[in-house]
Amino acid sequence: MSGISIGIRLGLAFGLILIVTAMLAALGVLRIGVLNDSSSRMAGAQVEQVVLATKWKGEAGVNLVRSVSFMKATDAAYIASLRKQIEATDADIEKTQNNLASLIDDNEVKALMAQATAQRATYRALRADILKLKDQPGQDYIGRIDRELIPAAQAYLSSVGEVASRAQAALESAQAQTAQVGRSGQWILGLGAVVAAVLGIGFALLTTRSITRPLGEAVSYTHLRAHETVLD
């Protein structure tokens, strides 16, 4: 280093500081990019899965109440109104179910979706069978509501609830991952600032010594020559 000029030393020192700072800044930007991707996924498909699964469960529960009321009702106008509402909600559930299935790519959640779909088919078939008995005199369709329909509906709602729970768990996991990425990005940027500061101080001290040492030697030499001149 003693054979290198001061200007070159300063250039190398500041160049190294800039390189280290740029590398750490690039890592920080990369982590921010990952954070943005995670946020986009969380704000997109995962949130929509939670919304759709919750909507499915809620509408299925409402339709169960309507179905039981329909089976026990005697007023023709009320029965017609309930039938229309049940059919409309069934169509909406079908659409919600298909939209939810298109968003799921996890095999375990797909298995839960398949189970919920099968439970729904079982419940609807049993409901249709009991509804047919309503217009047949002497049929114990009221008893079948408690013995068969309600347990089938509970199994159906439970399976949909499991899908909703898994979707919620996936969303919370994504939120935790996003927070972790954000923290790591902050650490990288903070570390970059510290490293740049330490390198800057270190190179400043080295550069200062490389400048002041020759000056000190020159001053000492000048004093020595002056002293020799006086003696002469």
mmCIF file with all atom_site columns, C-alpha atoms in Angstrom:
data_model
loop_
_atom_site.group_PDB
_atom_site.id
_atom_site.type_symbol
_atom_site.label_atom_id
_atom_site.label_alt_id
_atom_site.label_comp_id
_atom_site.label_asym_id
_atom_site.label_entity_id
_atom_site.label_seq_id
_atom_site.pdbx_PDB_ins_code
_atom_site.Cartn_x
_atom_site.Cartn_y
_atom_site.Cartn_z
_atom_site.occupancy
_atom_site.B_iso_or_equiv
_atom_site.pdbx_formal_charge
_atom_site.auth_seq_id
_atom_site.auth_comp_id
_atom_site.auth_asym_id
_atom_site.auth_atom_id
_atom_site.pdbx_PDB_model_num
ATOM 1   C CA . MET A 1 1   ? 0.000    0.000   0.000  1.00 0.00 ? 1   MET A CA 1
ATOM 2   C CA . SER A 1 2   ? 2.971    2.335   0.635  1.00 0.00 ? 2   SER A CA 1
ATOM 3   C CA . GLY A 1 3   ? 3.740    2.407   -3.083 1.00 0.00 ? 3   GLY A CA 1
ATOM 4   C CA . ILE A 1 4   ? 0.187    3.416   -4.042 1.00 0.00 ? 4   ILE A CA 1
ATOM 5   C CA . SER A 1 5   ? -0.689   7.071   -4.311 1.00 0.00 ? 5   SER A CA 1
ATOM 6   C CA . ILE A 1 6   ? -3.118   8.645   -1.895 1.00 0.00 ? 6   ILE A CA 1
ATOM 7   C CA . GLY A 1 7   ? -5.638   9.310   -4.672 1.00 0.00 ? 7   GLY A CA 1
ATOM 8   C CA . ILE A 1 8   ? -5.701   5.641   -5.679 1.00 0.00 ? 8   ILE A CA 1
ATOM 9   C CA . ARG A 1 9   ? -6.048   4.583   -2.043 1.00 0.00 ? 9   ARG A CA 1
ATOM 10  C CA . LEU A 1 10  ? -9.021   6.876   -1.586 1.00 0.00 ? 10  LEU A CA 1
ATOM 11  C CA . GLY A 1 11  ? -10.595  5.612   -4.783 1.00 0.00 ? 11  GLY A CA 1
ATOM 12  C CA . LEU A 1 12  ? -10.161  1.969   -3.762 1.00 0.00 ? 12  LEU A CA 1
ATOM 13  C CA . ALA A 1 13  ? -11.534  2.636   -0.285 1.00 0.00 ? 13  ALA A CA 1
ATOM 14  C CA . PHE A 1 14  ? -14.632  4.453   -1.425 1.00 0.00 ? 14  PHE A CA 1
ATOM 15  C CA . GLY A 1 15  ? -15.112  2.024   -4.301 1.00 0.00 ? 15  GLY A CA 1
ATOM 16  C CA . LEU A 1 16  ? -15.132  -0.912  -1.896 1.00 0.00 ? 16  LEU A CA 1
ATOM 17  C CA . ILE A 1 17  ? -17.607  0.884   0.361  1.00 0.00 ? 17  ILE A CA 1
ATOM 18  C CA . LEU A 1 18  ? -19.883  1.527   -2.601 1.00 0.00 ? 18  LEU A CA 1
ATOM 19  C CA . ILE A 1 19  ? -19.682  -2.107  -3.745 1.00 0.00 ? 19  ILE A CA 1
ATOM 20  C CA . VAL A 1 20  ? -20.561  -3.458  -0.288 1.00 0.00 ? 20  VAL A CA 1
ATOM 21  C CA . THR A 1 21  ? -23.369  -0.933  0.094  1.00 0.00 ? 21  THR A CA 1
ATOM 22  C CA . ALA A 1 22  ? -24.749  -1.761  -3.361 1.00 0.00 ? 22  ALA A CA 1
ATOM 23  C CA . MET A 1 23  ? -24.687  -5.518  -2.634 1.00 0.00 ? 23  MET A CA 1
ATOM 24  C CA . LEU A 1 24  ? -26.527  -5.116  0.646  1.00 0.00 ? 24  LEU A CA 1
ATOM 25  C CA . ALA A 1 25  ? -29.006  -2.702  -0.934 1.00 0.00 ? 25  ALA A CA 1
ATOM 26  C CA . ALA A 1 26  ? -29.637  -5.243  -3.714 1.00 0.00 ? 26  ALA A CA 1
ATOM 27  C CA . LEU A 1 27  ? -30.343  -7.938  -1.124 1.00 0.00 ? 27  LEU A CA 1
ATOM 28  C CA . GLY A 1 28  ? -32.717  -5.586  0.637  1.00 0.00 ? 28  GLY A CA 1
ATOM 29  C CA . VAL A 1 29  ? -34.523  -4.804  -2.615 1.00 0.00 ? 29  VAL A CA 1
ATOM 30  C CA . LEU A 1 30  ? -34.746  -8.535  -3.347 1.00 0.00 ? 30  LEU A CA 1
ATOM 31  C CA . ARG A 1 31  ? -36.352  -9.170  0.038  1.00 0.00 ? 31  ARG A CA 1
ATOM 32  C CA . ILE A 1 32  ? -38.784  -6.323  -0.594 1.00 0.00 ? 32  ILE A CA 1
ATOM 33  C CA . GLY A 1 33  ? -39.685  -7.969  -3.917 1.00 0.00 ? 33  GLY A CA 1
ATOM 34  C CA . VAL A 1 34  ? -40.402  -11.230 -2.129 1.00 0.00 ? 34  VAL A CA 1
ATOM 35  C CA . LEU A 1 35  ? -42.487  -9.280  0.370  1.00 0.00 ? 35  LEU A CA 1
ATOM 36  C CA . ASN A 1 36  ? -44.498  -7.729  -2.455 1.00 0.00 ? 36  ASN A CA 1
ATOM 37  C CA . ASP A 1 37  ? -45.078  -11.149 -4.042 1.00 0.00 ? 37  ASP A CA 1
ATOM 38  C CA . SER A 1 38  ? -46.255  -12.586 -0.732 1.00 0.00 ? 38  SER A CA 1
ATOM 39  C CA . SER A 1 39  ? -48.545  -9.633  -0.172 1.00 0.00 ? 39  SER A CA 1
ATOM 40  C CA . SER A 1 40  ? -50.009  -10.026 -3.664 1.00 0.00 ? 40  SER A CA 1
ATOM 41  C CA . ARG A 1 41  ? -50.715  -13.717 -3.102 1.00 0.00 ? 41  ARG A CA 1
ATOM 42  C CA . MET A 1 42  ? -52.195  -13.021 0.305  1.00 0.00 ? 42  MET A CA 1
ATOM 43  C CA . ALA A 1 43  ? -54.375  -10.229 -1.055 1.00 0.00 ? 43  ALA A CA 1
ATOM 44  C CA . GLY A 1 44  ? -55.461  -12.429 -3.963 1.00 0.00 ? 44  GLY A CA 1
ATOM 45  C CA . ALA A 1 45  ? -56.191  -16.131 -3.976 1.00 0.00 ? 45  ALA A CA 1
ATOM 46  C CA . GLN A 1 46  ? -55.733  -16.847 -0.270 1.00 0.00 ? 46  GLN A CA 1
ATOM 47  C CA . VAL A 1 47  ? -58.053  -14.109 0.924  1.00 0.00 ? 47  VAL A CA 1
ATOM 48  C CA . GLU A 1 48  ? -60.587  -15.118 -1.716 1.00 0.00 ? 48  GLU A CA 1
ATOM 49  C CA . GLN A 1 49  ? -60.449  -18.729 -0.540 1.00 0.00 ? 49  GLN A CA 1
ATOM 50  C CA . VAL A 1 50  ? -61.321  -17.662 3.000  1.00 0.00 ? 50  VAL A CA 1
ATOM 51  C CA . VAL A 1 51  ? -64.160  -15.462 1.754  1.00 0.00 ? 51  VAL A CA 1
ATOM 52  C CA . LEU A 1 52  ? -65.617  -18.144 -0.520 1.00 0.00 ? 52  LEU A CA 1
ATOM 53  C CA . ALA A 1 53  ? -65.354  -20.949 2.053  1.00 0.00 ? 53  ALA A CA 1
ATOM 54  C CA . THR A 1 54  ? -66.982  -18.793 4.722  1.00 0.00 ? 54  THR A CA 1
ATOM 55  C CA . LYS A 1 55  ? -69.719  -17.763 2.309  1.00 0.00 ? 55  LYS A CA 1
ATOM 56  C CA . TRP A 1 56  ? -70.342  -21.391 1.356  1.00 0.00 ? 56  TRP A CA 1
ATOM 57  C CA . LYS A 1 57  ? -70.733  -22.476 4.957  1.00 0.00 ? 57  LYS A CA 1
ATOM 58  C CA . GLY A 1 58  ? -73.013  -19.558 5.791  1.00 0.00 ? 58  GLY A CA 1
ATOM 59  C CA . GLU A 1 59  ? -75.305  -20.109 2.820  1.00 0.00 ? 59  GLU A CA 1
ATOM 60  C CA . ALA A 1 60  ? -75.459  -23.847 3.467  1.00 0.00 ? 60  ALA A CA 1
ATOM 61  C CA . GLY A 1 61  ? -76.557  -23.182 7.048  1.00 0.00 ? 61  GLY A CA 1
ATOM 62  C CA . VAL A 1 62  ? -79.226  -20.730 5.920  1.00 0.00 ? 62  VAL A CA 1
ATOM 63  C CA . ASN A 1 63  ? -80.546  -23.203 3.355  1.00 0.00 ? 63  ASN A CA 1
ATOM 64  C CA . LEU A 1 64  ? -80.746  -25.919 5.993  1.00 0.00 ? 64  LEU A CA 1
ATOM 65  C CA . VAL A 1 65  ? -83.032  -23.723 8.098  1.00 0.00 ? 65  VAL A CA 1
ATOM 66  C CA . ARG A 1 66  ? -85.145  -22.945 5.039  1.00 0.00 ? 66  ARG A CA 1
ATOM 67  C CA . SER A 1 67  ? -85.367  -26.614 4.106  1.00 0.00 ? 67  SER A CA 1
ATOM 68  C CA . VAL A 1 68  ? -86.573  -27.652 7.558  1.00 0.00 ? 68  VAL A CA 1
ATOM 69  C CA . SER A 1 69  ? -89.091  -24.800 7.557  1.00 0.00 ? 69  SER A CA 1
ATOM 70  C CA . PHE A 1 70  ? -90.239  -25.826 4.088  1.00 0.00 ? 70  PHE A CA 1
ATOM 71  C CA . MET A 1 71  ? -90.854  -29.409 5.179  1.00 0.00 ? 71  MET A CA 1
ATOM 72  C CA . LYS A 1 72  ? -92.858  -28.367 8.226  1.00 0.00 ? 72  LYS A CA 1
ATOM 73  C CA . ALA A 1 73  ? -94.784  -25.476 6.609  1.00 0.00 ? 73  ALA A CA 1
ATOM 74  C CA . THR A 1 74  ? -98.415  -25.745 5.566  1.00 0.00 ? 74  THR A CA 1
ATOM 75  C CA . ASP A 1 75  ? -99.066  -22.357 3.955  1.00 0.00 ? 75  ASP A CA 1
ATOM 76  C CA . ALA A 1 76  ? -98.816  -22.685 0.163  1.00 0.00 ? 76  ALA A CA 1
ATOM 77  C CA . ALA A 1 77  ? -97.510  -19.172 -0.457 1.00 0.00 ? 77  ALA A CA 1
ATOM 78  C CA . TYR A 1 78  ? -94.849  -19.548 2.237  1.00 0.00 ? 78  TYR A CA 1
ATOM 79  C CA . ILE A 1 79  ? -93.829  -22.934 0.825  1.00 0.00 ? 79  ILE A CA 1
ATOM 80  C CA . ALA A 1 80  ? -93.497  -21.460 -2.686 1.00 0.00 ? 80  ALA A CA 1
ATOM 81  C CA . SER A 1 81  ? -91.380  -18.587 -1.367 1.00 0.00 ? 81  SER A CA 1
ATOM 82  C CA . LEU A 1 82  ? -89.084  -20.951 0.527  1.00 0.00 ? 82  LEU A CA 1
ATOM 83  C CA . ARG A 1 83  ? -88.689  -23.207 -2.504 1.00 0.00 ? 83  ARG A CA 1
ATOM 84  C CA . LYS A 1 84  ? -87.609  -20.250 -4.628 1.00 0.00 ? 84  LYS A CA 1
ATOM 85  C CA . GLN A 1 85  ? -85.098  -19.104 -2.003 1.00 0.00 ? 85  GLN A CA 1
ATOM 86  C CA . ILE A 1 86  ? -83.686  -22.612 -1.555 1.00 0.00 ? 86  ILE A CA 1
ATOM 87  C CA . GLU A 1 87  ? -83.184  -23.091 -5.274 1.00 0.00 ? 87  GLU A CA 1
ATOM 88  C CA . ALA A 1 88  ? -81.537  -19.679 -5.686 1.00 0.00 ? 88  ALA A CA 1
ATOM 89  C CA . THR A 1 89  ? -79.150  -20.309 -2.801 1.00 0.00 ? 89  THR A CA 1
ATOM 90  C CA . ASP A 1 90  ? -78.351  -23.802 -4.117 1.00 0.00 ? 90  ASP A CA 1
ATOM 91  C CA . ALA A 1 91  ? -77.329  -22.241 -7.429 1.00 0.00 ? 91  ALA A CA 1
ATOM 92  C CA . ASP A 1 92  ? -75.203  -19.649 -5.648 1.00 0.00 ? 92  ASP A CA 1
ATOM 93  C CA . ILE A 1 93  ? -73.525  -22.343 -3.537 1.00 0.00 ? 93  ILE A CA 1
ATOM 94  C CA . GLU A 1 94  ? -72.732  -24.305 -6.685 1.00 0.00 ? 94  GLU A CA 1
ATOM 95  C CA . LYS A 1 95  ? -71.032  -21.264 -8.167 1.00 0.00 ? 95  LYS A CA 1
ATOM 96  C CA . THR A 1 96  ? -69.155  -20.527 -4.939 1.00 0.00 ? 96  THR A CA 1
ATOM 97  C CA . GLN A 1 97  ? -68.019  -24.144 -4.666 1.00 0.00 ? 97  GLN A CA 1
ATOM 98  C CA . ASN A 1 98  ? -66.677  -24.179 -8.240 1.00 0.00 ? 98  ASN A CA 1
ATOM 99  C CA . ASN A 1 99  ? -64.881  -20.849 -7.803 1.00 0.00 ? 99  ASN A CA 1
ATOM 100 C CA . LEU A 1 100 ? -63.279  -22.072 -4.594 1.00 0.00 ? 100 LEU A CA 1
ATOM 101 C CA . ALA A 1 101 ? -62.166  -25.342 -6.188 1.00 0.00 ? 101 ALA A CA 1
ATOM 102 C CA . SER A 1 102 ? -60.451  -23.437 -9.009 1.00 0.00 ? 102 SER A CA 1
ATOM 103 C CA . LEU A 1 103 ? -58.309  -21.495 -6.497 1.00 0.00 ? 103 LEU A CA 1
ATOM 104 C CA . ILE A 1 104 ? -57.056  -24.446 -4.459 1.00 0.00 ? 104 ILE A CA 1
ATOM 105 C CA . ASP A 1 105 ? -53.737  -26.054 -5.397 1.00 0.00 ? 105 ASP A CA 1
ATOM 106 C CA . ASP A 1 106 ? -52.873  -27.797 -2.118 1.00 0.00 ? 106 ASP A CA 1
ATOM 107 C CA . ASN A 1 107 ? -53.529  -31.554 -2.271 1.00 0.00 ? 107 ASN A CA 1
ATOM 108 C CA . GLU A 1 108 ? -54.747  -31.802 1.320  1.00 0.00 ? 108 GLU A CA 1
ATOM 109 C CA . VAL A 1 109 ? -57.207  -28.966 0.841  1.00 0.00 ? 109 VAL A CA 1
ATOM 110 C CA . LYS A 1 110 ? -58.325  -30.547 -2.431 1.00 0.00 ? 110 LYS A CA 1
ATOM 111 C CA . ALA A 1 111 ? -59.090  -33.718 -0.476 1.00 0.00 ? 111 ALA A CA 1
ATOM 112 C CA . LEU A 1 112 ? -61.139  -31.692 2.012  1.00 0.00 ? 112 LEU A CA 1
ATOM 113 C CA . MET A 1 113 ? -62.960  -30.041 -0.879 1.00 0.00 ? 113 MET A CA 1
ATOM 114 C CA . ALA A 1 114 ? -63.766  -33.441 -2.366 1.00 0.00 ? 114 ALA A CA 1
ATOM 115 C CA . GLN A 1 115 ? -65.123  -34.589 0.982  1.00 0.00 ? 115 GLN A CA 1
ATOM 116 C CA . ALA A 1 116 ? -67.268  -31.455 1.358  1.00 0.00 ? 116 ALA A CA 1
ATOM 117 C CA . THR A 1 117 ? -68.574  -31.893 -2.190 1.00 0.00 ? 117 THR A CA 1
ATOM 118 C CA . ALA A 1 118 ? -69.509  -35.506 -1.483 1.00 0.00 ? 118 ALA A CA 1
ATOM 119 C CA . GLN A 1 119 ? -71.195  -34.554 1.793  1.00 0.00 ? 119 GLN A CA 1
ATOM 120 C CA . ARG A 1 120 ? -73.176  -31.870 -0.018 1.00 0.00 ? 120 ARG A CA 1
ATOM 121 C CA . ALA A 1 121 ? -74.333  -34.350 -2.645 1.00 0.00 ? 121 ALA A CA 1
ATOM 122 C CA . THR A 1 122 ? -75.436  -36.790 0.079  1.00 0.00 ? 122 THR A CA 1
ATOM 123 C CA . TYR A 1 123 ? -77.304  -34.064 1.957  1.00 0.00 ? 123 TYR A CA 1
ATOM 124 C CA . ARG A 1 124 ? -79.062  -32.752 -1.150 1.00 0.00 ? 124 ARG A CA 1
ATOM 125 C CA . ALA A 1 125 ? -80.120  -36.226 -2.269 1.00 0.00 ? 125 ALA A CA 1
ATOM 126 C CA . LEU A 1 126 ? -81.548  -36.981 1.165  1.00 0.00 ? 126 LEU A CA 1
ATOM 127 C CA . ARG A 1 127 ? -83.293  -33.597 1.272  1.00 0.00 ? 127 ARG A CA 1
ATOM 128 C CA . ALA A 1 128 ? -84.880  -34.200 -2.132 1.00 0.00 ? 128 ALA A CA 1
ATOM 129 C CA . ASP A 1 129 ? -86.017  -37.666 -1.050 1.00 0.00 ? 129 ASP A CA 1
ATOM 130 C CA . ILE A 1 130 ? -87.662  -36.336 2.113  1.00 0.00 ? 130 ILE A CA 1
ATOM 131 C CA . LEU A 1 131 ? -89.275  -33.448 0.228  1.00 0.00 ? 131 LEU A CA 1
ATOM 132 C CA . LYS A 1 132 ? -91.011  -35.959 -2.030 1.00 0.00 ? 132 LYS A CA 1
ATOM 133 C CA . LEU A 1 133 ? -92.620  -37.547 1.010  1.00 0.00 ? 133 LEU A CA 1
ATOM 134 C CA . LYS A 1 134 ? -94.213  -34.252 2.061  1.00 0.00 ? 134 LYS A CA 1
ATOM 135 C CA . ASP A 1 135 ? -96.994  -34.643 -0.504 1.00 0.00 ? 135 ASP A CA 1
ATOM 136 C CA . GLN A 1 136 ? -97.578  -38.319 0.279  1.00 0.00 ? 136 GLN A CA 1
ATOM 137 C CA . PRO A 1 137 ? -100.079 -38.942 3.073  1.00 0.00 ? 137 PRO A CA 1
ATOM 138 C CA . GLY A 1 138 ? -99.015  -41.167 5.923  1.00 0.00 ? 138 GLY A CA 1
ATOM 139 C CA . GLN A 1 139 ? -95.280  -40.699 5.439  1.00 0.00 ? 139 GLN A CA 1
ATOM 140 C CA . ASP A 1 140 ? -93.121  -39.973 8.480  1.00 0.00 ? 140 ASP A CA 1
ATOM 141 C CA . TYR A 1 141 ? -91.034  -37.292 6.790  1.00 0.00 ? 141 TYR A CA 1
ATOM 142 C CA . ILE A 1 142 ? -90.908  -35.145 9.941  1.00 0.00 ? 142 ILE A CA 1
ATOM 143 C CA . GLY A 1 143 ? -89.190  -37.969 11.814 1.00 0.00 ? 143 GLY A CA 1
ATOM 144 C CA . ARG A 1 144 ? -86.672  -38.405 9.012  1.00 0.00 ? 144 ARG A CA 1
ATOM 145 C CA . ILE A 1 145 ? -85.722  -34.759 9.304  1.00 0.00 ? 145 ILE A CA 1
ATOM 146 C CA . ASP A 1 146 ? -84.381  -35.310 12.817 1.00 0.00 ? 146 ASP A CA 1
ATOM 147 C CA . ARG A 1 147 ? -83.076  -38.830 12.248 1.00 0.00 ? 147 ARG A CA 1
ATOM 148 C CA . GLU A 1 148 ? -81.406  -38.404 8.875  1.00 0.00 ? 148 GLU A CA 1
ATOM 149 C CA . LEU A 1 149 ? -81.442  -34.907 7.418  1.00 0.00 ? 149 LEU A CA 1
ATOM 150 C CA . ILE A 1 150 ? -80.043  -32.989 10.403 1.00 0.00 ? 150 ILE A CA 1
ATOM 151 C CA . PRO A 1 151 ? -77.073  -35.396 10.939 1.00 0.00 ? 151 PRO A CA 1
ATOM 152 C CA . ALA A 1 152 ? -76.321  -35.332 7.204  1.00 0.00 ? 152 ALA A CA 1
ATOM 153 C CA . ALA A 1 153 ? -76.472  -31.524 7.217  1.00 0.00 ? 153 ALA A CA 1
ATOM 154 C CA . GLN A 1 154 ? -74.189  -31.336 10.241 1.00 0.00 ? 154 GLN A CA 1
ATOM 155 C CA . ALA A 1 155 ? -71.638  -33.573 8.528  1.00 0.00 ? 155 ALA A CA 1
ATOM 156 C CA . TYR A 1 156 ? -71.876  -31.421 5.415  1.00 0.00 ? 156 TYR A CA 1
ATOM 157 C CA . LEU A 1 157 ? -71.454  -28.159 7.317  1.00 0.00 ? 157 LEU A CA 1
ATOM 158 C CA . SER A 1 158 ? -68.576  -29.634 9.303  1.00 0.00 ? 158 SER A CA 1
ATOM 159 C CA . SER A 1 159 ? -66.716  -30.615 6.137  1.00 0.00 ? 159 SER A CA 1
ATOM 160 C CA . VAL A 1 160 ? -67.212  -27.138 4.671  1.00 0.00 ? 160 VAL A CA 1
ATOM 161 C CA . GLY A 1 161 ? -66.007  -25.694 7.974  1.00 0.00 ? 161 GLY A CA 1
ATOM 162 C CA . GLU A 1 162 ? -62.798  -27.728 7.681  1.00 0.00 ? 162 GLU A CA 1
ATOM 163 C CA . VAL A 1 163 ? -62.162  -26.219 4.259  1.00 0.00 ? 163 VAL A CA 1
ATOM 164 C CA . ALA A 1 164 ? -62.740  -22.735 5.686  1.00 0.00 ? 164 ALA A CA 1
ATOM 165 C CA . SER A 1 165 ? -60.413  -23.460 8.622  1.00 0.00 ? 165 SER A CA 1
ATOM 166 C CA . ARG A 1 166 ? -57.626  -24.639 6.342  1.00 0.00 ? 166 ARG A CA 1
ATOM 167 C CA . ALA A 1 167 ? -58.044  -21.602 4.128  1.00 0.00 ? 167 ALA A CA 1
ATOM 168 C CA . GLN A 1 168 ? -57.848  -19.356 7.206  1.00 0.00 ? 168 GLN A CA 1
ATOM 169 C CA . ALA A 1 169 ? -54.751  -21.212 8.451  1.00 0.00 ? 169 ALA A CA 1
ATOM 170 C CA . ALA A 1 170 ? -53.069  -20.786 5.051  1.00 0.00 ? 170 ALA A CA 1
ATOM 171 C CA . LEU A 1 171 ? -53.833  -17.064 5.116  1.00 0.00 ? 171 LEU A CA 1
ATOM 172 C CA . GLU A 1 172 ? -52.385  -16.686 8.622  1.00 0.00 ? 172 GLU A CA 1
ATOM 173 C CA . SER A 1 173 ? -49.282  -18.632 7.557  1.00 0.00 ? 173 SER A CA 1
ATOM 174 C CA . ALA A 1 174 ? -48.843  -16.301 4.590  1.00 0.00 ? 174 ALA A CA 1
ATOM 175 C CA . GLN A 1 175 ? -49.211  -13.293 6.881  1.00 0.00 ? 175 GLN A CA 1
ATOM 176 C CA . ALA A 1 176 ? -46.536  -14.662 9.217  1.00 0.00 ? 176 ALA A CA 1
ATOM 177 C CA . GLN A 1 177 ? -44.218  -15.376 6.284  1.00 0.00 ? 177 GLN A CA 1
ATOM 178 C CA . THR A 1 178 ? -44.738  -11.882 4.928  1.00 0.00 ? 178 THR A CA 1
ATOM 179 C CA . ALA A 1 179 ? -43.913  -10.379 8.315  1.00 0.00 ? 179 ALA A CA 1
ATOM 180 C CA . GLN A 1 180 ? -40.746  -12.505 8.524  1.00 0.00 ? 180 GLN A CA 1
ATOM 181 C CA . VAL A 1 181 ? -39.629  -11.395 5.062  1.00 0.00 ? 181 VAL A CA 1
ATOM 182 C CA . GLY A 1 182 ? -40.233  -7.778  6.040  1.00 0.00 ? 182 GLY A CA 1
ATOM 183 C CA . ARG A 1 183 ? -38.158  -8.165  9.202  1.00 0.00 ? 183 ARG A CA 1
ATOM 184 C CA . SER A 1 184 ? -35.295  -9.849  7.324  1.00 0.00 ? 184 SER A CA 1
ATOM 185 C CA . GLY A 1 185 ? -35.316  -7.022  4.770  1.00 0.00 ? 185 GLY A CA 1
ATOM 186 C CA . GLN A 1 186 ? -35.057  -4.486  7.578  1.00 0.00 ? 186 GLN A CA 1
ATOM 187 C CA . TRP A 1 187 ? -32.154  -6.392  9.105  1.00 0.00 ? 187 TRP A CA 1
ATOM 188 C CA . ILE A 1 188 ? -30.324  -6.520  5.770  1.00 0.00 ? 188 ILE A CA 1
ATOM 189 C CA . LEU A 1 189 ? -30.740  -2.806  5.161  1.00 0.00 ? 189 LEU A CA 1
ATOM 190 C CA . GLY A 1 190 ? -29.750  -2.013  8.739  1.00 0.00 ? 190 GLY A CA 1
ATOM 191 C CA . LEU A 1 191 ? -26.713  -4.281  8.511  1.00 0.00 ? 191 LEU A CA 1
ATOM 192 C CA . GLY A 1 192 ? -25.745  -2.604  5.255  1.00 0.00 ? 192 GLY A CA 1
ATOM 193 C CA . ALA A 1 193 ? -25.794  0.781   6.925  1.00 0.00 ? 193 ALA A CA 1
ATOM 194 C CA . VAL A 1 194 ? -23.646  -0.477  9.818  1.00 0.00 ? 194 VAL A CA 1
ATOM 195 C CA . VAL A 1 195 ? -21.136  -2.227  7.544  1.00 0.00 ? 195 VAL A CA 1
ATOM 196 C CA . ALA A 1 196 ? -20.862  0.827   5.309  1.00 0.00 ? 196 ALA A CA 1
ATOM 197 C CA . ALA A 1 197 ? -20.310  3.044   8.356  1.00 0.00 ? 197 ALA A CA 1
ATOM 198 C CA . VAL A 1 198 ? -17.661  0.723   9.826  1.00 0.00 ? 198 VAL A CA 1
ATOM 199 C CA . LEU A 1 199 ? -15.830  0.430   6.511  1.00 0.00 ? 199 LEU A CA 1
ATOM 200 C CA . GLY A 1 200 ? -16.018  4.168   6.002  1.00 0.00 ? 200 GLY A CA 1
ATOM 201 C CA . ILE A 1 201 ? -14.552  4.877   9.437  1.00 0.00 ? 201 ILE A CA 1
ATOM 202 C CA . GLY A 1 202 ? -11.866  2.215   8.970  1.00 0.00 ? 202 GLY A CA 1
ATOM 203 C CA . PHE A 1 203 ? -10.775  3.444   5.586  1.00 0.00 ? 203 PHE A CA 1
ATOM 204 C CA . ALA A 1 204 ? -10.932  7.039   6.786  1.00 0.00 ? 204 ALA A CA 1
ATOM 205 C CA . LEU A 1 205 ? -8.533   6.184   9.613  1.00 0.00 ? 205 LEU A CA 1
ATOM 206 C CA . LEU A 1 206 ? -6.199   4.285   7.293  1.00 0.00 ? 206 LEU A CA 1
ATOM 207 C CA . THR A 1 207 ? -6.261   7.066   4.739  1.00 0.00 ? 207 THR A CA 1
ATOM 208 C CA . THR A 1 208 ? -5.672   9.691   7.411  1.00 0.00 ? 208 THR A CA 1
ATOM 209 C CA . ARG A 1 209 ? -2.681   7.734   8.730  1.00 0.00 ? 209 ARG A CA 1
ATOM 210 C CA . SER A 1 210 ? -1.315   7.312   5.223  1.00 0.00 ? 210 SER A CA 1
ATOM 211 C CA . ILE A 1 211 ? -1.466   11.087  4.817  1.00 0.00 ? 211 ILE A CA 1
ATOM 212 C CA . THR A 1 212 ? -0.350   12.246  8.254  1.00 0.00 ? 212 THR A CA 1
ATOM 213 C CA . ARG A 1 213 ? 2.501    9.736   8.648  1.00 0.00 ? 213 ARG A CA 1
ATOM 214 C CA . PRO A 1 214 ? 4.492    11.063  5.662  1.00 0.00 ? 214 PRO A CA 1
ATOM 215 C CA . LEU A 1 215 ? 3.744    14.593  6.782  1.00 0.00 ? 215 LEU A CA 1
ATOM 216 C CA . GLY A 1 216 ? 5.016    13.800  10.273 1.00 0.00 ? 216 GLY A CA 1
ATOM 217 C CA . GLU A 1 217 ? 8.145    12.236  8.861  1.00 0.00 ? 217 GLU A CA 1
ATOM 218 C CA . ALA A 1 218 ? 8.674    15.279  6.647  1.00 0.00 ? 218 ALA A CA 1
ATOM 219 C CA . VAL A 1 219 ? 8.283    17.616  9.627  1.00 0.00 ? 219 VAL A CA 1
ATOM 220 C CA . SER A 1 220 ? 10.715   15.572  11.714 1.00 0.00 ? 220 SER A CA 1
ATOM 221 C CA . TYR A 1 221 ? 13.205   15.559  8.877  1.00 0.00 ? 221 TYR A CA 1
ATOM 222 C CA . THR A 1 222 ? 12.858   19.327  8.478  1.00 0.00 ? 222 THR A CA 1
ATOM 223 C CA . HIS A 1 223 ? 13.428   19.854  12.195 1.00 0.00 ? 223 HIS A CA 1
ATOM 224 C CA . LEU A 1 224 ? 16.476   17.588  12.063 1.00 0.00 ? 224 LEU A CA 1
ATOM 225 C CA . ARG A 1 225 ? 17.965   19.454  9.122  1.00 0.00 ? 225 ARG A CA 1
ATOM 226 C CA . ALA A 1 226 ? 17.299   22.767  10.836 1.00 0.00 ? 226 ALA A CA 1
ATOM 227 C CA . HIS A 1 227 ? 19.049   21.531  13.956 1.00 0.00 ? 227 HIS A CA 1
ATOM 228 C CA . GLU A 1 228 ? 22.037   20.331  11.970 1.00 0.00 ? 228 GLU A CA 1
ATOM 229 C CA . THR A 1 229 ? 22.190   23.689  10.196 1.00 0.00 ? 229 THR A CA 1
ATOM 230 C CA . VAL A 1 230 ? 22.298   25.502  13.547 1.00 0.00 ? 230 VAL A CA 1
ATOM 231 C CA . LEU A 1 231 ? 25.065   23.246  14.752 1.00 0.00 ? 231 LEU A CA 1
ATOM 232 C CA . ASP A 1 232 ? 27.029   23.884  11.628 1.00 0.00 ? 232 ASP A CA 1
#
